[in-house]
mmCIF file of C-alpha atoms in Angstrom:
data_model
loop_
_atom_site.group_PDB
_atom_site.id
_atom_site.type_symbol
_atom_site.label_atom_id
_atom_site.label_comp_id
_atom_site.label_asym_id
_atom_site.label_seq_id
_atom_site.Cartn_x
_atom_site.Cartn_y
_atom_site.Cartn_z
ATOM 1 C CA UNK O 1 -55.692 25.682 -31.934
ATOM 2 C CA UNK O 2 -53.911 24.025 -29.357
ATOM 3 C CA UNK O 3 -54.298 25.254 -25.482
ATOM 4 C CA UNK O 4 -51.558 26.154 -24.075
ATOM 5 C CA UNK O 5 -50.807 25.809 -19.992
ATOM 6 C CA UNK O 6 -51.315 29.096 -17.980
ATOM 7 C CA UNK O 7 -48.427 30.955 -17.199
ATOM 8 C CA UNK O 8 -46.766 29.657 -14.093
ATOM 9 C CA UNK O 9 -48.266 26.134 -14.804
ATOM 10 C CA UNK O 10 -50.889 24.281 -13.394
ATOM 11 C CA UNK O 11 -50.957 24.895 -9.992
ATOM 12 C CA UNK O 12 -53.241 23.096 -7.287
ATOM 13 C CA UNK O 13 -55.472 25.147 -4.689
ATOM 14 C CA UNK O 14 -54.047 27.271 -1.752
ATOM 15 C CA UNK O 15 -56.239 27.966 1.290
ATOM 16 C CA UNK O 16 -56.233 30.664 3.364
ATOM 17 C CA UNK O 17 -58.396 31.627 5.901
ATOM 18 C CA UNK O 18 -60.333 35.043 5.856
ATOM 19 C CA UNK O 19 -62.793 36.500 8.650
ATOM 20 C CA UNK O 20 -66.148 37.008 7.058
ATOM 21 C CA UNK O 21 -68.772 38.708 10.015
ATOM 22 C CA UNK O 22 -66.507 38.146 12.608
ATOM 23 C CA UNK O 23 -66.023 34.446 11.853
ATOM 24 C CA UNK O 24 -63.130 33.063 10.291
ATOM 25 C CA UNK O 25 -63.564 30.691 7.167
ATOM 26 C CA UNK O 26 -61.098 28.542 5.255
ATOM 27 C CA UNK O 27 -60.954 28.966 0.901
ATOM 28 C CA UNK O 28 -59.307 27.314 -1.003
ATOM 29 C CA UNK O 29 -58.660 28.665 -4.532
ATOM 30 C CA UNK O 30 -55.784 28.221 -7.252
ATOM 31 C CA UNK O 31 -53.184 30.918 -6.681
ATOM 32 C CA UNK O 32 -54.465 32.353 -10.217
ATOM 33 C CA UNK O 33 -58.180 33.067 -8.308
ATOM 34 C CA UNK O 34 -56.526 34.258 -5.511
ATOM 35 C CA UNK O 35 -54.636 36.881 -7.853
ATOM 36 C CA UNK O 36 -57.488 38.023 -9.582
ATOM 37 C CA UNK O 37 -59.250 38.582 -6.214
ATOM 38 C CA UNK O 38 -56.365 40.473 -4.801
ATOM 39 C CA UNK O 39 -56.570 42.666 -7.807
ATOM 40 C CA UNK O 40 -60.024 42.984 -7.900
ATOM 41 C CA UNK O 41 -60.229 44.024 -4.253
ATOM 42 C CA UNK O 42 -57.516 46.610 -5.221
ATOM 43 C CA UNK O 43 -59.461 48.209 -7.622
ATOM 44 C CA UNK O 44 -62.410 48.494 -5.458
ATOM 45 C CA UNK O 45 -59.728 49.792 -2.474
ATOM 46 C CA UNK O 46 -61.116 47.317 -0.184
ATOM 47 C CA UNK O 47 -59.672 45.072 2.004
ATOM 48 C CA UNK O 48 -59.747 41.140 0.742
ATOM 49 C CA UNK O 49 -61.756 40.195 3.398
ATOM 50 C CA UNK O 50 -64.410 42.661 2.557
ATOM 51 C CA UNK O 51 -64.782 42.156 -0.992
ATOM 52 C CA UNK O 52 -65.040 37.909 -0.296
ATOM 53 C CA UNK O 53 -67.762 39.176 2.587
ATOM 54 C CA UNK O 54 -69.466 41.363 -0.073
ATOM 55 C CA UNK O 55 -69.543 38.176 -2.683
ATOM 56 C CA UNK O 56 -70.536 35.634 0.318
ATOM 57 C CA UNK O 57 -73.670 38.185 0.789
ATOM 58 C CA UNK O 58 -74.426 37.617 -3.329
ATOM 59 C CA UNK O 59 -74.266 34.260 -2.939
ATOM 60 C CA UNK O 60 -76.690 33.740 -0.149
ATOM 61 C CA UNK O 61 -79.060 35.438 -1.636
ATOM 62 C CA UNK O 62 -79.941 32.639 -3.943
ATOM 63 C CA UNK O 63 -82.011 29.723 -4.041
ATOM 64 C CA UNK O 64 -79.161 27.146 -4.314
ATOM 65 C CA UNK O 65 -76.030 28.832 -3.006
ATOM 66 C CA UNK O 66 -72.886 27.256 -3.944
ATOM 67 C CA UNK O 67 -69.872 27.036 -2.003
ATOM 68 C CA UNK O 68 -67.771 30.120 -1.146
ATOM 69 C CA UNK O 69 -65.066 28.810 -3.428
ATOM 70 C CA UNK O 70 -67.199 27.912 -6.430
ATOM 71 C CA UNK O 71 -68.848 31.518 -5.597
ATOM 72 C CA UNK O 72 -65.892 33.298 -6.002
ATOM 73 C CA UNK O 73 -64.444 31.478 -9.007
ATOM 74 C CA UNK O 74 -67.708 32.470 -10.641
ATOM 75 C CA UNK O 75 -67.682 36.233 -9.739
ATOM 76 C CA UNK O 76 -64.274 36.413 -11.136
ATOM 77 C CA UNK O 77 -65.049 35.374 -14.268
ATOM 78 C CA UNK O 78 -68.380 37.324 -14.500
ATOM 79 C CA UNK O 79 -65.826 40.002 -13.709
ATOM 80 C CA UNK O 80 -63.347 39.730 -15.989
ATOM 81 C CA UNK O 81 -66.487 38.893 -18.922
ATOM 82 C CA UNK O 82 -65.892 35.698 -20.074
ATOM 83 C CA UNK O 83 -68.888 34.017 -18.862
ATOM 84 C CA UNK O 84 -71.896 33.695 -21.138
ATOM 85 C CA UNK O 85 -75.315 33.347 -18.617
ATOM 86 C CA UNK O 86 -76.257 30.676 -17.612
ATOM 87 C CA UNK O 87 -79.580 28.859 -19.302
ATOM 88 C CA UNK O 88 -82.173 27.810 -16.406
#
């Protein structure tokens, strides 16, 4: 089968800057991530900022902590379950 292009096209990354702690931070994300974070903070009722805090306080947490960007992209698709774990 085929893959088809996501709806909308392929679209580069858009950054935007949120405050995080009382410091503001640039992301840059495809507007699809940015989307599925906006709706994800919906569900949760929480501001965008908060949610992208909550996920910056995951991601610190480990050993090797990514960028902010890469940590939200993989969040997102832990969220939406279409990310089999990762083998150390």
């Amino acid at each position: 089968m085929k893959p088809a292009a996501p709806p909308g096209g392929f679209r580069g990354p858009v950054k935007r800057s949120i405050t995080i702690a009382g410091h503001a931070t640039s992301i840059s994300l495809e507007p699809g991530f940015w989307t599925a974070l906006e709706d994800a903070a919906a569900r949760r009722s929480l501001p965008l900022s908060a949610l992208v805090a909550a996920i910056d306080g995951l991601r610190i947490e480990g050993d090797d902590p990514p960028n902010l960007a890469s940590a939200i992209r993989s969040w997102l698709l832990g969220e939406v379950g279409n990310v089999r774990p990762v083998q150390p």
